[in-house]
CSV table of N, CA and C in Angstrom, one decimal:
chain,number,residue,atom,x,y,z
A,1,UNK,N,-6.1,-7.3,28.9
A,1,UNK,CA,-4.5,-6.3,28.9
A,1,UNK,C,-3.5,-7.4,28.3
A,2,UNK,N,-3.2,-8.3,28.5
A,2,UNK,CA,-2.0,-9.0,28.4
A,2,UNK,C,-2.1,-9.6,26.5
A,3,UNK,N,-3.4,-9.6,26.2
A,3,UNK,CA,-3.8,-10.0,24.7
A,3,UNK,C,-3.7,-8.6,23.8
A,4,UNK,N,-3.6,-7.1,24.7
A,4,UNK,CA,-3.2,-6.1,24.0
A,4,UNK,C,-2.0,-5.9,23.5
A,5,UNK,N,-1.4,-6.2,24.9
A,5,UNK,CA,0.2,-6.2,25.0
A,5,UNK,C,0.6,-6.9,23.9
A,6,UNK,N,0.7,-8.7,24.4
A,6,UNK,CA,0.6,-9.5,23.0
A,6,UNK,C,0.8,-9.1,21.2
A,7,UNK,N,-0.4,-8.4,21.0
A,7,UNK,CA,-0.8,-7.6,19.3
A,7,UNK,C,-0.2,-7.0,19.2
A,8,UNK,N,0.4,-5.9,20.4
A,8,UNK,CA,1.3,-4.4,19.6
A,8,UNK,C,2.9,-5.0,19.2
A,9,UNK,N,3.1,-5.8,20.4
A,9,UNK,CA,4.2,-6.7,20.4
A,9,UNK,C,4.4,-7.1,18.8
A,10,UNK,N,3.7,-8.5,18.9
A,10,UNK,CA,3.4,-8.9,17.3
A,10,UNK,C,3.5,-7.6,16.0
A,11,UNK,N,2.8,-6.8,15.7
A,11,UNK,CA,3.2,-5.5,15.0
A,11,UNK,C,3.8,-4.7,15.3
A,12,UNK,N,4.5,-4.9,16.1
A,12,UNK,CA,6.1,-4.1,16.2
A,12,UNK,C,7.1,-5.5,15.0
A,13,UNK,N,7.0,-6.0,15.4
A,13,UNK,CA,8.0,-7.0,15.3
A,13,UNK,C,8.0,-7.7,13.8
A,14,UNK,N,5.8,-7.5,13.5
A,14,UNK,CA,6.2,-7.3,11.4
A,14,UNK,C,7.1,-6.4,11.2
A,15,UNK,N,6.3,-5.2,11.5
A,15,UNK,CA,7.0,-3.6,11.2
A,15,UNK,C,8.6,-4.3,10.8
A,16,UNK,N,9.2,-4.7,11.8
A,16,UNK,CA,10.7,-4.2,11.9
A,16,UNK,C,11.3,-6.0,10.6
A,17,UNK,N,10.2,-6.7,10.9
A,17,UNK,CA,10.7,-7.8,9.4
A,17,UNK,C,9.9,-7.5,8.0
A,18,UNK,N,9.3,-6.8,8.0
A,18,UNK,CA,8.6,-6.7,6.7
A,18,UNK,C,9.5,-5.2,6.1
A,19,UNK,N,10.3,-4.5,7.4
A,19,UNK,CA,11.5,-3.1,6.7
A,19,UNK,C,10.3,-1.9,6.2
A,20,UNK,N,9.3,-1.9,6.9
A,20,UNK,CA,8.4,-0.7,6.0
A,20,UNK,C,7.9,0.2,7.6
A,21,UNK,N,7.4,1.2,7.4
A,21,UNK,CA,6.5,2.1,8.0
A,21,UNK,C,5.5,1.8,7.2
A,22,UNK,N,4.5,1.3,8.1
A,22,UNK,CA,2.9,1.2,7.4
A,22,UNK,C,2.4,2.7,7.5
A,23,UNK,N,2.7,3.7,8.1
A,23,UNK,CA,2.3,4.8,7.8
A,23,UNK,C,2.0,5.4,6.5
A,24,UNK,N,3.8,5.1,6.2
A,24,UNK,CA,4.6,5.9,4.6
A,24,UNK,C,3.7,4.8,3.6
A,25,UNK,N,3.1,3.8,3.7
A,25,UNK,CA,3.0,2.9,2.9
A,25,UNK,C,2.3,4.2,0.8
A,26,UNK,N,3.3,3.7,-0.1
A,26,UNK,CA,2.8,4.6,-1.3
A,26,UNK,C,2.0,3.6,-2.1
A,27,UNK,N,1.4,4.3,-3.6
A,27,UNK,CA,0.8,3.4,-4.2
A,27,UNK,C,1.9,2.9,-5.5
A,28,UNK,N,3.2,3.2,-5.8
A,28,UNK,CA,4.1,2.3,-6.3
A,28,UNK,C,4.2,0.8,-5.1
A,29,UNK,N,4.3,0.9,-4.4
A,29,UNK,CA,4.9,-0.1,-3.6
A,29,UNK,C,3.6,-0.8,-3.3
A,30,UNK,N,2.9,-1.8,-3.9
A,30,UNK,CA,1.9,-3.0,-3.5
A,30,UNK,C,1.9,-3.4,-1.8
A,31,UNK,N,1.6,-3.1,-1.1
A,31,UNK,CA,1.5,-3.6,0.2
A,31,UNK,C,1.4,-5.1,0.6
A,32,UNK,N,0.4,-5.4,-0.4
A,32,UNK,CA,-0.7,-7.0,-0.2
A,32,UNK,C,0.1,-7.4,-1.9
A,33,UNK,N,0.4,-8.7,-1.7
A,33,UNK,CA,0.3,-9.6,-2.8
A,33,UNK,C,-0.3,-9.9,-3.3
A,34,UNK,N,-0.8,-10.5,-4.7
A,34,UNK,CA,-2.5,-10.9,-4.6
A,34,UNK,C,-2.1,-12.7,-4.4
A,35,UNK,N,-3.5,-12.9,-3.9
A,35,UNK,CA,-4.2,-13.9,-3.2
A,35,UNK,C,-3.7,-15.5,-4.0
A,36,UNK,N,-3.3,-16.1,-3.7
A,36,UNK,CA,-3.0,-17.2,-4.3
A,36,UNK,C,-4.3,-18.7,-4.1
A,37,UNK,N,-4.7,-18.2,-2.7
A,37,UNK,CA,-5.4,-19.2,-1.7
A,37,UNK,C,-6.3,-18.2,-1.3
A,38,UNK,N,-5.9,-17.7,-0.5
A,38,UNK,CA,-7.3,-17.0,0.6
A,38,UNK,C,-6.4,-15.7,0.7
A,39,UNK,N,-6.8,-14.8,1.7
A,39,UNK,CA,-6.6,-13.7,2.1
A,39,UNK,C,-8.0,-13.3,3.3
A,40,UNK,N,-7.2,-13.6,4.5
A,40,UNK,CA,-8.1,-12.9,5.5
A,40,UNK,C,-8.1,-11.4,6.3
A,41,UNK,N,-8.9,-11.0,6.4
A,41,UNK,CA,-9.4,-9.4,6.6
A,41,UNK,C,-10.6,-9.4,7.8
A,42,UNK,N,-9.5,-8.7,9.2
A,42,UNK,CA,-10.2,-9.0,10.3
A,42,UNK,C,-10.5,-7.6,10.5
A,43,UNK,N,-12.6,-7.3,10.9
A,43,UNK,CA,-12.7,-6.4,10.8
A,43,UNK,C,-11.9,-5.1,12.4
A,44,UNK,N,-11.9,-4.3,12.4
A,44,UNK,CA,-11.1,-3.1,12.9
A,44,UNK,C,-9.8,-3.7,13.1
A,45,UNK,N,-8.8,-4.1,12.6
A,45,UNK,CA,-8.1,-4.7,12.9
A,45,UNK,C,-7.1,-4.5,11.5
A,46,UNK,N,-5.9,-4.2,11.9
A,46,UNK,CA,-4.6,-3.5,10.6
A,46,UNK,C,-3.9,-4.9,10.4
A,47,UNK,N,-3.7,-6.2,11.2
A,47,UNK,CA,-3.1,-7.1,10.2
A,47,UNK,C,-3.7,-7.7,9.6
A,48,UNK,N,-3.5,-8.5,8.9
A,48,UNK,CA,-3.8,-9.4,7.0
A,48,UNK,C,-3.4,-10.2,7.1
A,49,UNK,N,-4.0,-11.7,6.7
A,49,UNK,CA,-3.5,-12.8,6.1
A,49,UNK,C,-3.5,-12.6,4.9
A,50,UNK,N,-2.5,-12.8,4.0
A,50,UNK,CA,-2.5,-13.2,2.7
A,50,UNK,C,-1.8,-14.6,2.7
A,51,UNK,N,-2.5,-15.6,1.8
A,51,UNK,CA,-2.3,-17.1,2.0
A,51,UNK,C,-1.9,-17.4,3.0
A,52,UNK,N,-0.2,-17.5,3.5
A,52,UNK,CA,0.7,-18.0,4.8
A,52,UNK,C,1.5,-16.6,5.1
A,53,UNK,N,1.3,-15.4,4.8
A,53,UNK,CA,1.9,-14.5,5.2
A,53,UNK,C,1.2,-13.4,6.0
A,54,UNK,N,1.9,-12.7,6.9
A,54,UNK,CA,0.9,-11.7,7.6
A,54,UNK,C,1.6,-10.7,6.9
A,55,UNK,N,0.9,-9.4,6.6
A,55,UNK,CA,0.7,-7.8,6.1
A,55,UNK,C,0.3,-6.9,7.6
A,56,UNK,N,0.6,-5.7,7.3
A,56,UNK,CA,-0.3,-4.4,8.2
A,56,UNK,C,-0.5,-4.1,7.0
A,57,UNK,N,-1.6,-3.4,7.2
A,57,UNK,CA,-2.3,-2.1,6.0
A,57,UNK,C,-2.9,-1.0,7.4
A,58,UNK,N,-2.6,0.4,7.0
A,58,UNK,CA,-3.0,1.3,7.3
A,58,UNK,C,-4.9,1.9,7.7
A,59,UNK,N,-5.6,1.3,6.9
A,59,UNK,CA,-6.5,1.3,7.4
A,59,UNK,C,-7.4,0.1,7.5
A,60,UNK,N,-7.9,0.3,8.5
A,60,UNK,CA,-8.1,-0.8,8.9
A,60,UNK,C,-10.1,-1.3,8.7
A,61,UNK,N,-10.5,-2.4,8.1
A,61,UNK,CA,-11.8,-2.9,7.2
A,61,UNK,C,-12.8,-2.3,8.6
A,62,UNK,N,-13.4,-1.7,8.2
A,62,UNK,CA,-14.7,-1.7,9.3
A,62,UNK,C,-15.9,-2.0,8.4
A,63,UNK,N,-17.2,-1.9,9.3
A,63,UNK,CA,-18.3,-2.5,9.3
A,63,UNK,C,-19.4,-1.2,9.1
A,64,UNK,N,-20.3,-1.1,8.3
A,64,UNK,CA,-21.2,-0.3,7.9
A,64,UNK,C,-22.6,-0.8,7.0
A,65,UNK,N,-23.6,-0.4,7.8
A,65,UNK,CA,-24.9,-0.8,7.2
A,65,UNK,C,-24.8,-2.0,7.1
A,66,UNK,N,-24.6,-2.8,7.9
A,66,UNK,CA,-23.7,-4.7,8.0
A,66,UNK,C,-23.0,-5.3,6.9
A,67,UNK,N,-22.5,-4.1,6.0
A,67,UNK,CA,-21.2,-4.6,4.9
A,67,UNK,C,-19.8,-4.0,5.5
A,68,UNK,N,-19.4,-4.9,4.8
A,68,UNK,CA,-17.7,-5.4,5.1
A,68,UNK,C,-16.9,-3.6,3.8
A,69,UNK,N,-16.1,-2.7,4.6
A,69,UNK,CA,-15.6,-2.0,3.5
A,69,UNK,C,-14.2,-2.0,3.8
A,70,UNK,N,-13.8,-1.6,2.8
A,70,UNK,CA,-12.4,-1.7,2.7
A,70,UNK,C,-11.4,-0.8,1.6
A,71,UNK,N,-10.5,-0.2,2.2
A,71,UNK,CA,-9.7,0.8,1.0
A,71,UNK,C,-9.5,0.1,-0.1
A,72,UNK,N,-10.3,0.7,-1.6
A,72,UNK,CA,-9.6,0.3,-2.9
A,72,UNK,C,-8.6,-0.4,-3.5
A,73,UNK,N,-7.8,-0.2,-2.9
A,73,UNK,CA,-6.2,-0.3,-3.3
A,73,UNK,C,-5.9,-1.5,-2.7
A,74,UNK,N,-6.2,-2.2,-1.3
A,74,UNK,CA,-6.0,-3.4,-0.8
A,74,UNK,C,-6.6,-4.3,-1.1
A,75,UNK,N,-8.1,-4.2,-1.9
A,75,UNK,CA,-8.8,-5.1,-2.9
A,75,UNK,C,-8.0,-5.6,-3.8
A,76,UNK,N,-8.0,-4.2,-4.9
A,76,UNK,CA,-7.1,-4.9,-5.9
A,76,UNK,C,-5.6,-5.3,-5.7
A,77,UNK,N,-5.1,-5.0,-4.7
A,77,UNK,CA,-3.8,-5.4,-4.3
A,77,UNK,C,-3.8,-7.2,-4.2
A,78,UNK,N,-5.3,-7.7,-3.3
A,78,UNK,CA,-5.3,-9.3,-3.4
A,78,UNK,C,-5.6,-9.7,-3.7
A,79,UNK,N,-6.8,-8.7,-4.6
A,79,UNK,CA,-7.7,-9.5,-6.3
A,79,UNK,C,-6.3,-9.6,-7.5
A,80,UNK,N,-5.5,-9.0,-8.0
A,80,UNK,CA,-4.1,-9.2,-8.4
A,80,UNK,C,-5.0,-7.8,-9.8
A,81,UNK,N,-5.7,-6.8,-9.1
A,81,UNK,CA,-5.7,-6.3,-10.4
A,81,UNK,C,-5.5,-4.5,-10.2
A,82,UNK,N,-5.4,-4.1,-11.3
A,82,UNK,CA,-4.6,-2.6,-11.4
A,82,UNK,C,-6.1,-1.4,-10.7
A,83,UNK,N,-5.8,-0.6,-10.3
A,83,UNK,CA,-6.5,-0.2,-9.3
A,83,UNK,C,-6.1,1.5,-10.4
A,84,UNK,N,-7.4,1.7,-10.9
A,84,UNK,CA,-6.9,3.5,-11.4
A,84,UNK,C,-8.3,4.3,-11.0
A,85,UNK,N,-8.0,5.2,-10.2
A,85,UNK,CA,-9.0,6.1,-9.4
A,85,UNK,C,-8.7,7.1,-10.7
A,86,UNK,N,-9.9,7.9,-10.9
A,86,UNK,CA,-10.7,8.7,-12.0
A,86,UNK,C,-11.1,10.0,-11.2
A,87,UNK,N,-10.4,11.0,-10.7
A,87,UNK,CA,-10.7,12.4,-9.2
A,87,UNK,C,-11.5,13.0,-10.2
A,88,UNK,N,-11.5,12.7,-11.9
A,88,UNK,CA,-12.7,13.8,-12.0
A,88,UNK,C,-14.2,13.4,-12.0
A,89,UNK,N,-14.4,12.2,-12.3
A,89,UNK,CA,-15.4,11.0,-12.4
A,89,UNK,C,-16.3,10.9,-10.9
A,90,UNK,N,-15.0,10.6,-9.8
A,90,UNK,CA,-15.2,10.0,-8.8
A,90,UNK,C,-14.9,8.4,-8.9
A,91,UNK,N,-14.3,7.8,-9.3
A,91,UNK,CA,-15.0,6.5,-9.6
A,91,UNK,C,-13.4,5.6,-9.2
A,92,UNK,N,-13.2,4.3,-9.1
A,92,UNK,CA,-12.1,3.2,-9.3
A,92,UNK,C,-12.6,2.4,-10.5
A,93,UNK,N,-11.8,2.3,-11.3
A,93,UNK,CA,-11.6,1.0,-12.1
A,93,UNK,C,-11.0,0.3,-11.6
A,94,UNK,N,-11.1,-1.6,-11.7
A,94,UNK,CA,-10.4,-2.5,-11.3
A,94,UNK,C,-9.9,-2.9,-12.4
A,95,UNK,N,-9.0,-3.3,-13.1
A,95,UNK,CA,-8.7,-3.6,-14.0
A,95,UNK,C,-7.9,-5.1,-13.8
A,96,UNK,N,-8.7,-6.5,-13.9
A,96,UNK,CA,-8.7,-7.8,-13.3
A,96,UNK,C,-8.0,-8.3,-14.8
A,97,UNK,N,-6.8,-9.3,-14.0
A,97,UNK,CA,-5.8,-10.4,-14.6
A,97,UNK,C,-7.0,-10.5,-15.7
A,98,UNK,N,-7.9,-11.4,-15.5
A,98,UNK,CA,-8.3,-11.8,-16.8
A,98,UNK,C,-10.0,-11.4,-17.7
A,99,UNK,N,-9.1,-9.7,-17.9
A,99,UNK,CA,-9.7,-9.1,-18.7
A,99,UNK,C,-10.5,-8.1,-18.2
A,100,UNK,N,-11.2,-8.6,-17.3
A,100,UNK,CA,-12.8,-8.1,-16.8
A,100,UNK,C,-12.4,-6.6,-15.9
A,101,UNK,N,-12.9,-5.5,-16.1
A,101,UNK,CA,-13.1,-4.4,-15.9
A,101,UNK,C,-14.1,-4.2,-14.4
A,102,UNK,N,-13.8,-4.1,-13.6
A,102,UNK,CA,-15.1,-3.2,-12.8
A,102,UNK,C,-15.0,-1.9,-12.3
A,103,UNK,N,-15.7,-1.4,-12.5
A,103,UNK,CA,-15.8,0.9,-11.8
A,103,UNK,C,-16.8,0.6,-10.7
A,104,UNK,N,-17.0,1.5,-9.6
A,104,UNK,CA,-17.7,1.2,-8.6
A,104,UNK,C,-17.4,3.1,-8.4
A,105,UNK,N,-18.5,4.3,-8.7
A,105,UNK,CA,-18.4,5.0,-8.4
A,105,UNK,C,-19.1,5.9,-6.7
A,106,UNK,N,-18.0,6.7,-6.8
A,106,UNK,CA,-18.6,7.1,-5.0
A,106,UNK,C,-20.0,7.6,-5.0
A,107,UNK,N,-20.9,7.4,-3.9
A,107,UNK,CA,-22.0,7.6,-3.8
A,107,UNK,C,-23.3,6.8,-5.1
A,108,UNK,N,-22.8,6.4,-5.5
A,108,UNK,CA,-23.6,5.6,-6.7
A,108,UNK,C,-23.4,3.8,-5.6
A,109,UNK,N,-25.0,3.5,-6.2
A,109,UNK,CA,-24.6,2.2,-5.3
A,109,UNK,C,-24.9,1.0,-6.9
A,110,UNK,N,-24.8,1.5,-7.7
A,110,UNK,CA,-24.5,0.3,-9.0
A,110,UNK,C,-22.7,0.1,-9.3
A,111,UNK,N,-22.7,-1.3,-10.0
A,111,UNK,CA,-21.6,-1.8,-9.8
A,111,UNK,C,-21.6,-1.9,-11.5
A,112,UNK,N,-20.4,-0.7,-12.1
A,112,UNK,CA,-20.1,-1.1,-13.5
A,112,UNK,C,-19.0,-2.8,-13.7
A,113,UNK,N,-19.8,-3.6,-13.8
A,113,UNK,CA,-19.4,-4.9,-13.9
A,113,UNK,C,-19.1,-5.4,-15.7
A,114,UNK,N,-18.2,-5.0,-16.1
A,114,UNK,CA,-18.0,-5.6,-17.3
A,114,UNK,C,-18.5,-4.1,-18.6
A,115,UNK,N,-19.2,-3.5,-18.1
A,115,UNK,CA,-20.5,-3.1,-18.9
A,115,UNK,C,-21.5,-3.0,-18.9
A,116,UNK,N,-21.8,-4.3,-17.7
A,116,UNK,CA,-22.8,-4.6,-17.0
A,116,UNK,C,-23.2,-3.8,-15.7
A,117,UNK,N,-24.2,-3.7,-15.2
A,117,UNK,CA,-24.7,-2.3,-14.3
A,117,UNK,C,-25.3,-3.6,-13.1
A,118,UNK,N,-24.9,-3.7,-12.0
A,118,UNK,CA,-25.2,-4.7,-10.8
A,118,UNK,C,-25.7,-3.8,-9.7
A,119,UNK,N,-27.4,-3.9,-9.5
A,119,UNK,CA,-27.2,-3.0,-8.2
A,119,UNK,C,-26.6,-3.8,-6.3
A,120,UNK,N,-25.9,-2.6,-6.3
A,120,UNK,CA,-25.5,-2.9,-4.7
A,120,UNK,C,-26.5,-2.3,-4.4
A,121,UNK,N,-26.1,-2.6,-2.1
A,121,UNK,CA,-26.9,-2.2,-1.2
A,121,UNK,C,-26.4,-1.2,-0.5
A,122,UNK,N,-25.3,-1.2,-0.9
A,122,UNK,CA,-24.9,-0.1,-0.2
A,122,UNK,C,-24.0,1.0,-1.6
A,123,UNK,N,-23.9,1.6,-0.9
A,123,UNK,CA,-22.7,3.2,-2.3
A,123,UNK,C,-20.9,2.9,-1.3
A,124,UNK,N,-20.1,3.1,-2.5
A,124,UNK,CA,-18.5,3.4,-2.1
A,124,UNK,C,-18.6,4.4,-0.8
A,125,UNK,N,-17.4,4.6,-0.2
A,125,UNK,CA,-17.3,5.7,0.8
A,125,UNK,C,-16.2,6.5,0.8
A,126,UNK,N,-15.7,7.4,1.1
A,126,UNK,CA,-14.6,8.6,1.4
A,126,UNK,C,-14.5,8.3,2.6
A,127,UNK,N,-13.3,8.1,3.4
A,127,UNK,CA,-13.0,8.0,4.4
A,127,UNK,C,-11.6,9.0,4.8
A,128,UNK,N,-11.9,9.7,6.0
A,128,UNK,CA,-10.7,10.7,6.1
A,128,UNK,C,-9.3,9.7,6.1
A,129,UNK,N,-8.5,10.3,5.9
A,129,UNK,CA,-7.5,11.4,4.8
A,129,UNK,C,-8.2,11.8,3.4
A,130,UNK,N,-9.3,10.7,2.6
A,130,UNK,CA,-9.6,10.4,1.8
A,130,UNK,C,-9.7,9.5,0.6
A,131,UNK,N,-9.4,8.4,1.9
A,131,UNK,CA,-9.4,6.7,1.4
A,131,UNK,C,-11.1,6.6,0.5
A,132,UNK,N,-11.1,5.7,-0.8
A,132,UNK,CA,-11.9,5.5,-1.2
A,132,UNK,C,-12.1,4.2,-0.5
A,133,UNK,N,-13.3,3.5,0.0
A,133,UNK,CA,-13.6,2.5,1.1
A,133,UNK,C,-14.9,1.8,0.0
A,134,UNK,N,-14.6,0.7,-0.5
A,134,UNK,CA,-15.3,-0.3,-1.3
A,134,UNK,C,-16.1,-1.1,-0.6
A,135,UNK,N,-17.7,-1.7,-0.6
A,135,UNK,CA,-18.0,-3.1,-0.4
A,135,UNK,C,-17.4,-3.8,-0.7
A,136,UNK,N,-16.4,-4.8,-0.2
A,136,UNK,CA,-16.0,-6.3,-0.2
A,136,UNK,C,-16.8,-6.7,-1.2
A,137,UNK,N,-18.0,-7.4,-0.3
A,137,UNK,CA,-18.5,-8.5,-1.0
A,137,UNK,C,-18.4,-8.2,-2.0
A,138,UNK,N,-19.3,-7.1,-2.4
A,138,UNK,CA,-19.7,-6.3,-3.6
A,138,UNK,C,-18.4,-7.2,-4.8
A,139,UNK,N,-17.4,-6.2,-4.7
A,139,UNK,CA,-16.3,-5.9,-5.4
A,139,UNK,C,-15.4,-7.8,-5.7
A,140,UNK,N,-15.5,-8.1,-4.5
A,140,UNK,CA,-14.8,-9.3,-4.8
A,140,UNK,C,-15.7,-10.5,-5.3
A,141,UNK,N,-17.4,-10.6,-5.3
A,141,UNK,CA,-17.5,-11.8,-5.9
A,141,UNK,C,-18.0,-11.5,-7.4
A,142,UNK,N,-17.7,-9.7,-7.5
A,142,UNK,CA,-17.9,-9.2,-9.1
A,142,UNK,C,-16.5,-9.6,-10.1
A,143,UNK,N,-15.7,-9.8,-9.0
A,143,UNK,CA,-14.0,-9.9,-10.1
A,143,UNK,C,-14.1,-11.9,-9.8
A,144,UNK,N,-15.1,-12.9,-9.2
A,144,UNK,CA,-14.9,-13.7,-9.2
A,144,UNK,C,-14.3,-14.5,-8.2
A,145,UNK,N,-14.9,-14.1,-7.4
A,145,UNK,CA,-14.0,-14.5,-6.1
A,145,UNK,C,-14.8,-14.8,-4.9
A,146,UNK,N,-14.7,-15.9,-4.3
A,146,UNK,CA,-16.0,-16.5,-2.7
A,146,UNK,C,-15.2,-15.5,-1.9
A,147,UNK,N,-16.0,-15.5,-1.2
A,147,UNK,CA,-16.1,-14.4,-0.1
A,147,UNK,C,-17.1,-15.3,1.5
A,148,UNK,N,-16.3,-15.6,2.3
A,148,UNK,CA,-16.8,-16.1,3.7
A,148,UNK,C,-16.8,-15.6,4.9
A,149,UNK,N,-18.7,-15.0,5.7
A,149,UNK,CA,-18.1,-13.9,6.5
A,149,UNK,C,-17.7,-15.1,8.1
A,150,UNK,N,-16.8,-14.8,8.8
A,150,UNK,CA,-17.2,-15.7,10.0
A,150,UNK,C,-17.4,-14.6,11.5
A,151,UNK,N,-19.2,-14.8,12.0
A,151,UNK,CA,-19.1,-13.5,12.9
A,151,UNK,C,-18.7,-13.9,14.2
A,152,UNK,N,-18.3,-14.8,14.4
A,152,UNK,CA,-17.6,-14.9,15.8
A,152,UNK,C,-16.3,-14.6,16.1
A,153,UNK,N,-15.4,-14.4,14.7
A,153,UNK,CA,-14.1,-13.9,15.0
A,153,UNK,C,-14.2,-12.9,14.2
A,154,UNK,N,-15.3,-12.4,13.7
A,154,UNK,CA,-15.5,-11.0,12.6
A,154,UNK,C,-14.2,-11.1,11.7
A,155,UNK,N,-14.0,-12.1,10.7
A,155,UNK,CA,-13.5,-12.4,9.5
A,155,UNK,C,-14.0,-12.4,8.8
A,156,UNK,N,-13.4,-12.1,7.8
A,156,UNK,CA,-13.9,-12.0,5.6
A,156,UNK,C,-13.3,-12.7,5.7
A,157,UNK,N,-13.5,-13.6,4.5
A,157,UNK,CA,-11.9,-14.1,3.8
A,157,UNK,C,-12.3,-14.4,2.7
A,158,UNK,N,-11.4,-14.3,1.9
A,158,UNK,CA,-10.9,-13.7,0.2
A,158,UNK,C,-11.0,-15.2,-0.5
A,159,UNK,N,-11.7,-16.1,-1.2
A,159,UNK,CA,-10.9,-17.5,-2.1
A,159,UNK,C,-11.1,-16.8,-3.2
A,160,UNK,N,-10.2,-17.4,-4.0
A,160,UNK,CA,-10.3,-18.2,-5.2
A,160,UNK,C,-11.1,-18.9,-5.3
A,161,UNK,N,-11.9,-19.0,-6.5
A,161,UNK,CA,-13.0,-20.3,-6.7
A,161,UNK,C,-12.6,-21.4,-7.3
């Protein structure tokens, strides 16, 4: 009980400090900065750490088929990528700062990595209210980042190579 109250107080203080309502995040205002060293996401938690700063996201990471899924937007932001959603094709394109382009299509098991197709073991998903969620490890590693999973804490850490 004390732990839950403490978490609620911390989240409330973070919202006051960053001056935003996490429920009203828009695509024009990045919620997360590009990571310089590392970003830490915890399954079923809205608090995220990017380098030394804490942030709140509106959709928590979740596990499906033994893979961590994150909204495309937050993955793109921490990777420093521009994320473009193509509604007609139902695909998300990540334009990375190094010039590489990653494309993931809803319901397809292949990741287009700069024109080369790589097989994933899960498919991108859409969760209510229409958020595009992607298998985080596949996207991060294809973008050239390292991913470390801590089973005990249920945390995924994304690090620069």
